[in-house]
XYZ file of C-alpha atoms in Angstrom:
574
model
C 0.000 0.000 0.000
C 1.337 3.427 -0.960
C 2.399 5.727 1.868
C 2.518 8.827 -0.333
C 0.671 11.857 1.073
C -2.784 12.506 -0.308
C -3.015 15.137 -3.032
C -5.222 17.370 -0.873
C -3.140 17.182 2.305
C 0.411 17.039 1.000
C 2.530 19.824 2.492
C 4.529 22.378 0.540
C 7.729 20.789 1.793
C 6.605 17.361 0.573
C 5.495 18.837 -2.746
C 8.893 20.498 -3.227
C 10.505 17.115 -2.569
C 8.453 15.668 -5.453
C 9.569 18.522 -7.711
C 13.202 18.059 -6.695
C 13.105 14.307 -7.239
C 10.591 12.544 -9.499
C 9.337 15.664 -11.270
C 12.532 17.701 -11.572
C 12.344 17.797 -15.383
C 8.750 18.997 -15.144
C 9.602 21.712 -12.598
C 12.469 22.905 -14.764
C 10.097 22.959 -17.731
C 7.715 25.211 -15.795
C 10.631 27.514 -14.898
C 11.427 27.644 -18.625
C 7.798 28.620 -19.447
C 7.300 25.482 -21.505
C 4.041 24.226 -19.985
C 0.463 25.209 -20.739
C -1.670 25.191 -17.590
C -5.065 23.611 -18.339
C -7.448 24.738 -15.599
C -10.534 22.901 -14.371
C -13.197 23.599 -11.778
C -11.059 22.142 -8.991
C -8.995 25.333 -8.741
C -12.140 27.247 -7.711
C -13.633 24.468 -5.588
C -13.426 26.443 -2.343
C -14.967 29.551 -3.893
C -17.928 28.351 -5.949
C -20.398 25.453 -5.766
C -19.013 22.118 -6.859
C -20.775 19.767 -9.230
C -22.602 17.999 -6.400
C -24.043 21.294 -5.173
C -24.968 22.283 -8.713
C -26.864 19.009 -9.153
C -29.038 19.635 -6.088
C -29.614 23.267 -7.072
C -30.716 22.313 -10.596
C -32.954 19.492 -9.353
C -34.598 21.909 -6.925
C -35.115 24.333 -9.826
C -37.024 21.613 -11.706
C -38.935 20.386 -8.643
C -40.309 23.799 -7.720
C -41.697 24.263 -11.227
C -43.605 20.992 -11.439
C -47.292 21.777 -11.962
C -50.356 20.364 -10.193
C -50.643 17.598 -12.815
C -47.111 16.186 -12.922
C -47.733 13.703 -15.717
C -48.415 16.540 -18.167
C -45.773 18.955 -16.840
C -42.563 19.351 -18.905
C -40.587 20.121 -15.719
C -41.701 16.810 -14.239
C -40.610 15.155 -17.468
C -37.218 16.801 -16.938
C -36.985 15.307 -13.446
C -37.890 11.875 -14.807
C -35.058 12.204 -17.340
C -32.675 13.110 -14.514
C -33.758 10.010 -12.574
C -33.055 7.950 -15.674
C -29.594 9.450 -16.121
C -28.927 8.591 -12.445
C -30.235 5.066 -13.114
C -32.608 5.125 -10.130
C -34.455 1.919 -9.446
C -38.246 1.799 -9.202
C -37.989 1.638 -5.417
C -35.618 4.604 -5.278
C -37.969 6.656 -7.466
C -40.929 5.697 -5.279
C -39.124 7.082 -2.210
C -39.132 10.596 -3.654
C -41.731 13.050 -2.362
C -41.953 15.917 -4.846
C -43.541 18.146 -2.204
C -40.335 17.972 -0.136
C -37.098 19.837 -0.944
C -34.506 17.823 -2.837
C -32.182 17.941 0.169
C -34.775 15.911 2.110
C -35.090 13.153 -0.477
C -33.783 9.770 0.759
C -31.830 9.372 -2.498
C -30.264 12.849 -2.538
C -26.711 11.570 -1.920
C -27.086 8.979 -4.651
C -28.313 11.656 -7.060
C -25.413 13.940 -6.135
C -22.857 11.242 -6.846
C -24.332 9.847 -10.043
C -25.411 13.077 -11.708
C -22.197 14.952 -10.870
C -20.329 12.166 -12.688
C -22.601 12.703 -15.693
C -23.159 16.412 -15.362
C -23.044 17.077 -19.128
C -25.897 14.620 -19.731
C -27.804 16.121 -16.796
C -27.413 19.679 -18.103
C -28.441 18.413 -21.532
C -32.047 17.996 -20.321
C -34.310 20.241 -22.365
C -37.744 21.422 -21.265
C -40.527 21.765 -23.824
C -41.441 25.393 -24.396
C -38.303 26.706 -22.687
C -34.925 27.916 -24.057
C -32.606 25.067 -24.955
C -29.965 26.240 -22.453
C -32.431 26.519 -19.546
C -30.502 24.085 -17.341
C -27.241 26.041 -17.701
C -28.559 29.597 -17.741
C -31.400 29.389 -15.219
C -31.186 26.116 -13.278
C -27.481 26.528 -12.543
C -27.899 30.320 -12.708
C -24.429 30.823 -14.127
C -24.457 34.615 -14.177
C -25.585 35.165 -10.588
C -23.426 32.379 -9.176
C -20.142 32.571 -11.070
C -20.031 36.311 -11.788
C -20.451 37.259 -8.125
C -18.083 40.199 -7.647
C -17.880 39.623 -3.884
C -16.106 36.278 -4.295
C -12.353 36.647 -3.830
C -9.533 34.634 -5.434
C -7.927 31.742 -3.569
C -4.328 30.535 -3.310
C -4.425 28.873 -6.733
C -5.508 32.032 -8.546
C -2.904 34.273 -6.905
C -0.149 31.698 -7.481
C -1.048 31.479 -11.173
C -1.039 35.276 -11.437
C 2.416 35.394 -9.816
C 3.710 32.706 -12.187
C 2.406 34.783 -15.101
C 4.164 37.876 -13.721
C 7.381 35.852 -13.480
C 7.026 35.048 -17.190
C 6.571 31.320 -16.515
C 3.054 30.737 -17.864
C 1.847 32.100 -21.182
C -1.046 29.753 -22.058
C -4.004 29.179 -19.721
C -6.824 27.144 -21.290
C -9.684 27.083 -18.771
C -13.018 25.274 -18.517
C -14.133 27.610 -15.710
C -16.957 30.110 -15.949
C -15.715 32.322 -13.113
C -13.370 35.321 -13.299
C -11.044 34.658 -10.371
C -7.883 34.316 -12.467
C -8.605 37.701 -14.019
C -9.340 39.238 -10.621
C -6.123 37.883 -9.081
C -4.127 39.092 -12.068
C -5.690 42.542 -11.797
C -4.762 42.773 -8.113
C -1.175 41.674 -8.643
C -0.528 43.800 -11.717
C -2.470 46.881 -10.711
C -3.967 47.011 -14.189
C -6.863 45.249 -15.960
C -4.940 44.077 -19.014
C -2.512 41.558 -17.599
C -4.295 38.787 -19.501
C -5.620 38.347 -22.996
C -9.005 36.752 -22.254
C -10.558 34.824 -25.133
C -14.144 33.566 -24.966
C -14.974 33.870 -28.676
C -12.779 33.024 -31.626
C -12.703 36.732 -32.479
C -11.026 37.478 -29.148
C -7.881 35.714 -30.359
C -7.205 38.714 -32.587
C -6.889 41.103 -29.630
C -3.412 42.425 -28.699
C -1.202 39.983 -26.842
C -0.589 40.300 -23.109
C 1.675 38.455 -20.650
C -0.523 35.364 -20.988
C -3.572 34.175 -22.907
C -6.548 32.847 -20.938
C -8.798 30.739 -23.185
C -12.209 30.352 -21.501
C -13.419 27.645 -23.847
C -16.564 26.890 -21.833
C -17.561 30.541 -21.669
C -17.383 33.371 -19.154
C -20.070 34.148 -16.569
C -18.864 37.719 -16.142
C -19.072 38.596 -19.811
C -22.411 36.775 -20.115
C -23.810 38.770 -17.206
C -22.572 42.028 -18.749
C -23.570 41.234 -22.345
C -26.080 38.374 -22.374
C -26.910 38.611 -26.057
C -23.280 38.188 -27.122
C -21.837 35.822 -24.539
C -24.705 33.623 -23.280
C -24.429 31.357 -26.361
C -20.790 30.648 -25.444
C -21.595 29.092 -22.052
C -20.871 25.386 -22.466
C -22.090 22.691 -20.084
C -24.639 20.466 -21.805
C -23.687 17.332 -23.730
C -24.944 18.753 -27.036
C -22.631 21.758 -26.593
C -19.614 19.656 -25.652
C -20.064 17.093 -28.422
C -20.212 19.670 -31.187
C -17.837 22.197 -29.698
C -14.792 21.775 -31.931
C -16.903 21.879 -35.143
C -19.215 24.707 -34.107
C -18.428 27.712 -36.360
C -18.734 29.915 -33.287
C -15.852 28.168 -31.489
C -13.802 26.590 -34.268
C -11.135 29.253 -33.948
C -10.711 28.525 -30.243
C -10.569 24.795 -30.979
C -7.801 25.255 -33.534
C -5.880 27.479 -31.145
C -6.104 24.889 -28.352
C -5.000 22.132 -30.707
C -1.946 24.266 -31.506
C -1.274 24.779 -27.778
C -1.490 21.014 -27.194
C 0.977 20.431 -30.041
C 3.539 23.053 -29.076
C 3.455 22.992 -25.258
C 3.441 20.096 -22.819
C 0.422 20.007 -20.533
C -0.163 20.498 -16.818
C -3.756 19.655 -15.861
C -4.984 21.341 -12.695
C -8.377 20.750 -11.105
C -9.389 18.801 -14.194
C -11.416 15.602 -14.346
C -10.676 15.311 -18.095
C -14.158 13.806 -18.500
C -15.327 16.324 -21.107
C -15.278 14.762 -24.546
C -14.289 18.018 -26.256
C -11.096 18.270 -24.207
C -10.078 14.709 -24.990
C -10.952 15.412 -28.629
C -8.607 18.424 -28.684
C -5.722 16.349 -27.366
C -6.529 13.505 -29.744
C -6.528 15.829 -32.753
C -3.272 17.384 -31.588
C -1.640 13.967 -31.197
C -2.824 12.945 -34.669
C -1.023 15.969 -36.099
C 2.124 15.875 -33.960
C 2.293 13.649 -30.921
C 4.618 13.863 -27.950
C 7.027 10.970 -27.566
C 7.355 8.958 -24.395
C 9.728 8.983 -22.661
C 10.811 12.449 -23.655
C 12.994 15.261 -22.450
C 10.251 16.114 -19.968
C 6.796 14.644 -19.251
C 4.393 15.834 -21.925
C 1.317 15.356 -19.720
C 1.263 15.972 -15.977
C -1.959 15.582 -14.016
C -2.282 17.024 -10.522
C -4.590 14.354 -9.122
C -4.953 12.013 -6.178
C -5.194 9.136 -8.656
C -5.368 8.589 -12.403
C -9.017 7.823 -13.154
C -10.782 6.481 -16.210
C -11.042 9.829 -17.989
C -7.331 10.565 -17.492
C -6.447 7.046 -18.619
C -8.526 7.533 -21.752
C -6.740 10.796 -22.506
C -3.292 9.250 -22.038
C -4.267 6.327 -24.258
C -5.494 8.751 -26.897
C -2.293 10.797 -27.032
C 0.343 8.082 -26.545
C -1.484 5.456 -28.638
C 0.855 2.595 -29.603
C 3.144 3.259 -26.651
C 0.190 3.138 -24.249
C -0.904 -0.167 -25.757
C 2.472 -1.737 -24.994
C 4.509 -2.606 -21.926
C 5.066 1.030 -20.917
C 1.474 1.730 -19.859
C 2.099 1.649 -16.096
C 5.229 3.780 -16.445
C 3.355 6.312 -18.611
C 0.629 6.631 -15.992
C 3.198 7.028 -13.222
C 5.141 9.709 -15.113
C 1.935 11.687 -15.629
C 0.670 11.437 -12.053
C 1.815 14.222 -9.746
C -0.013 13.514 -6.491
C -0.647 17.082 -5.332
C -3.688 19.218 -5.990
C -3.350 22.773 -7.276
C -3.550 24.409 -3.843
C -0.199 22.981 -2.637
C 1.339 22.446 -6.084
C 1.132 25.987 -7.482
C 2.801 27.729 -4.499
C 5.452 24.996 -4.555
C 6.082 25.590 -8.265
C 6.404 29.315 -7.616
C 8.944 28.717 -4.829
C 10.844 26.162 -6.920
C 11.090 28.557 -9.865
C 12.131 31.522 -7.711
C 14.964 29.456 -6.213
C 16.009 28.294 -9.685
C 16.108 31.915 -10.845
C 18.237 32.925 -7.860
C 20.704 30.130 -8.613
C 20.905 31.289 -12.217
C 21.326 34.937 -11.186
C 24.282 34.015 -8.989
C 26.033 32.757 -12.127
C 25.330 35.909 -14.149
C 27.436 38.281 -12.074
C 30.668 39.722 -13.375
C 32.540 38.227 -10.395
C 32.359 34.585 -11.510
C 31.967 31.634 -9.141
C 34.316 28.766 -8.448
C 32.769 25.304 -8.500
C 33.012 25.161 -4.715
C 31.396 28.564 -4.299
C 28.638 27.774 -6.803
C 27.715 24.601 -4.920
C 27.720 26.502 -1.640
C 25.452 29.203 -3.101
C 23.069 26.604 -4.538
C 22.817 24.880 -1.168
C 22.193 28.177 0.601
C 19.414 29.187 -1.772
C 17.863 25.720 -1.427
C 17.961 26.108 2.340
C 16.369 29.559 2.125
C 13.598 28.163 -0.107
C 12.932 25.250 2.233
C 12.766 27.549 5.253
C 10.080 29.585 3.519
C 8.129 26.447 2.609
C 8.293 25.206 6.203
C 6.339 28.273 7.367
C 3.229 27.046 5.547
C 0.774 25.788 8.163
C -1.890 24.602 5.736
C -3.320 28.063 5.112
C -2.194 28.127 1.495
C -3.965 31.397 0.720
C -2.264 33.167 3.601
C 1.056 31.644 2.584
C 0.803 32.767 -1.057
C -0.280 36.287 -0.124
C 2.564 36.540 2.379
C 5.060 35.198 -0.176
C 4.092 37.563 -2.978
C 3.862 40.599 -0.690
C 7.179 39.753 1.005
C 8.997 39.221 -2.279
C 7.500 42.380 -3.781
C 8.458 44.505 -0.781
C 11.975 43.044 -0.758
C 12.350 43.845 -4.459
C 11.148 47.436 -3.940
C 13.563 47.897 -1.034
C 16.357 46.378 -3.120
C 15.811 48.644 -6.118
C 14.562 51.887 -4.624
C 14.499 51.693 -0.834
C 10.704 51.896 -0.796
C 9.575 50.255 2.407
C 5.835 50.856 2.139
C 3.307 48.382 3.528
C 0.169 47.275 1.719
C 1.291 47.755 -1.889
C -0.546 45.110 -3.922
C 1.448 45.143 -7.160
C 3.582 42.018 -7.448
C 7.193 42.709 -8.339
C 8.618 39.631 -10.066
C 12.126 38.506 -9.279
C 12.698 38.607 -13.048
C 9.874 38.947 -15.611
C 11.410 36.351 -17.945
C 11.698 32.547 -17.752
C 14.807 30.734 -16.616
C 16.021 29.790 -20.105
C 16.092 33.437 -21.222
C 18.008 34.845 -18.288
C 21.450 34.273 -19.797
C 20.563 36.811 -22.504
C 19.406 39.419 -19.971
C 22.306 41.867 -19.910
C 20.629 43.969 -17.222
C 21.069 41.143 -14.706
C 24.822 41.619 -14.856
C 24.584 45.133 -13.493
C 21.367 45.457 -11.453
C 22.799 43.857 -8.316
C 20.603 40.765 -8.390
C 23.548 38.335 -8.798
C 25.164 39.739 -5.653
C 21.713 39.750 -4.019
C 21.446 36.004 -4.668
C 24.767 35.520 -2.864
C 23.541 37.594 0.082
C 20.502 35.331 0.426
C 22.684 32.227 0.204
C 25.099 33.557 2.827
C 22.342 34.476 5.284
C 20.757 31.042 4.880
C 24.097 29.248 5.223
C 24.758 31.153 8.439
C 21.417 29.962 9.771
C 22.181 26.386 8.700
C 25.496 26.551 10.566
C 23.763 27.802 13.708
C 25.449 31.208 13.640
C 22.085 32.955 13.807
C 18.403 32.392 13.195
C 16.691 33.833 10.156
C 13.067 34.993 10.065
C 10.765 37.036 7.876
C 9.497 40.248 9.504
C 6.258 39.439 11.295
C 4.174 42.559 11.947
C 3.677 44.839 8.919
C 5.726 47.955 9.516
C 7.612 50.336 7.233
C 10.673 49.966 9.472
C 10.893 46.226 8.832
C 13.919 44.971 6.966
C 14.131 42.396 4.214
C 14.745 39.724 6.858
C 15.495 39.574 10.573
C 18.668 37.972 11.937
C 18.742 36.943 15.578
C 21.943 36.032 17.378
C 21.721 35.471 21.098
C 19.440 38.112 22.565
C 19.889 40.602 19.742
C 17.695 40.819 16.635
C 18.883 42.889 13.681
C 16.835 44.228 10.796
C 18.676 43.408 7.583
C 18.048 45.501 4.454
C 19.392 44.039 1.202
C 20.066 46.905 -1.219
C 20.838 46.819 -4.925
C 21.537 50.505 -5.518
C 23.179 53.274 -3.460
C 20.075 55.472 -3.752
C 18.026 52.769 -2.044
C 19.864 53.540 1.207
C 19.178 57.254 0.806
C 15.475 56.539 0.350
C 15.379 54.431 3.527
C 16.806 57.328 5.541
C 14.652 59.935 3.802
C 11.481 57.970 4.667
C 12.818 57.341 8.200
C 12.432 53.599 7.784
C 16.038 53.654 9.030
C 17.425 56.285 11.411
C 20.989 57.438 11.977
C 20.905 56.126 15.545
C 19.476 52.657 14.718
C 21.927 50.105 16.074
C 19.724 47.127 15.158
C 20.092 47.658 11.407
C 22.435 45.989 8.914
C 22.565 47.458 5.415
C 23.983 44.901 2.962
C 24.720 46.480 -0.403
C 24.963 44.303 -3.491
C 27.496 46.666 -5.056
C 30.109 49.089 -3.716
C 29.136 51.386 -0.870
C 28.862 55.086 -1.661
C 29.509 57.357 1.283
C 26.367 59.121 2.399
C 26.205 62.542 4.036
C 24.641 61.960 7.450
C 21.581 63.865 8.624
C 23.528 64.999 11.696
C 26.631 67.086 10.815
C 28.240 65.956 14.069
C 28.864 62.445 12.703
C 31.479 61.397 10.237
C 30.319 59.591 7.090
C 30.367 55.827 7.226
C 30.695 53.643 10.286
C 33.682 53.508 12.593
C 34.353 51.159 15.477
C 33.003 53.737 17.885
C 30.129 55.260 15.939
C 26.611 54.094 16.687
C 24.036 53.461 13.998
C 23.498 51.003 11.132
C 26.269 48.663 10.024
C 27.034 48.843 6.307
C 28.804 46.328 4.102
C 29.200 45.488 0.430
C 28.779 41.959 -0.917
C 30.637 42.959 -4.092
C 33.643 43.941 -1.955
C 33.495 40.709 0.052
C 33.368 38.624 -3.132
C 36.240 40.552 -4.708
C 38.553 39.402 -1.894
C 38.228 35.841 -3.209
C 38.737 32.763 -1.086
C 36.544 29.922 0.078
C 32.904 30.050 1.212
C 34.142 29.851 4.801
C 36.406 32.867 4.309
C 33.555 34.811 2.710
C 31.354 34.030 5.721
C 34.078 35.103 8.145
C 34.370 38.468 6.394
C 30.579 38.917 6.358
C 30.294 38.164 10.082
C 33.123 40.578 10.854
C 31.731 43.422 8.731
C 28.189 42.915 10.033
C 29.305 42.437 13.648
C 27.486 39.105 13.765
């Protein structure tokens, strides 16, 4: 029996271990922006009704409209069709009292389970004399439910938005009706146009943005704002799914998704893969240009607790002859990443950020010996793992803390802005890992030295020289991190430019008399005129106030990692 953690309860630390080990090629592919993220309803499960809730809601919609003579009522006929789809026995049907709410029916749990597994057939029920999409538009009440502006994004949506800002995701096909990805992206970018949202084929011709979100089952928000235009694009019933890729209205989207499936490997998140149109897209893509197995990286990764029948059918459809042979079990295993989106997406963000820091450390003009490079890599890995260990299961709180902490650290690094509450996410670098070697700015913006500062602080914590914590209470005087040694806690500000220090003093985030402050500059230190003319510039052995040191100067002295640490501890009085 497997002892692997369940996909819903796996911790961030355990998820990172999967990415480091069995799925390292996949994680590196995400960091290189190679994967398309296919999004299903599971990523919004905690925000909107799930299929089982939708089933009860739609059944109640039908029940309350049954007339006084049920045998001649089209709504009663709709209920009878639902009972048939659920394969209720005569005895189970006889137990139903139509005068009682659906929730009180003895067979309500059975109906939830069976109809949620066949939701497309259930939503395909048509009522004589009513619009053909009655079950989707009115029974489910898509517009009122999924366009609710009071519903806030969850951890998955913010993590995806951050990955987009980091330049790591450019294609987001989604079966979801809601607008939480767009809302999260708007919050993190501070602008409405961070995504190119495509609901109709015509939308593909709009200007490109950081990423393209293909809402191939429609959009509740646009349908609520412009019913005449966007209501026909809401897909849920079997008739809509079966004819989706040949419908003139959506053919352009279908061709685009086929191209995505051909050119980018797939990560499926919150997806049951039971919709025939999705499997059809992947089948058509594989018929044109299939992905080989085994390959450089897994072409299909499914974030699931187990590989079910629908996922098995999809894998068989795309791998074909290989799936029919002796490799079937290995193909399933290579595609099965046992972590749902809520832990997986923050873990992918952390993994990619650490990978970028390791790459940045190699882009500096100083060069790294093999020994120093290994030491830096280990330090950054330790720093990443320490962050992951702070996750207590509140993934939303963790993601919001991560993106706000990173953004604030980046603003301090570049400009000395220490404000609290800024919502715009500042990416570590806005480009994927495989493009960073061509980024000439990284050689001079201080980020390579900044990566070494992070590694050194983490290595000091690993060696027991000090403890390392993120600032807890939001305060403009907080540093990038806090270093505690013995009974003393220092606020450490990591600075990429000389003017960043000036800004910290100008805003009084740091004061001349602060003795609990360490200012670590990535580059050379420029002497600063003090606010008080009675003090000499810089720090002397006797002068109170912040300690200042330059990582560039420490690196220039050469030597081993141990010698670098000795110099850092001496300069920082640690």
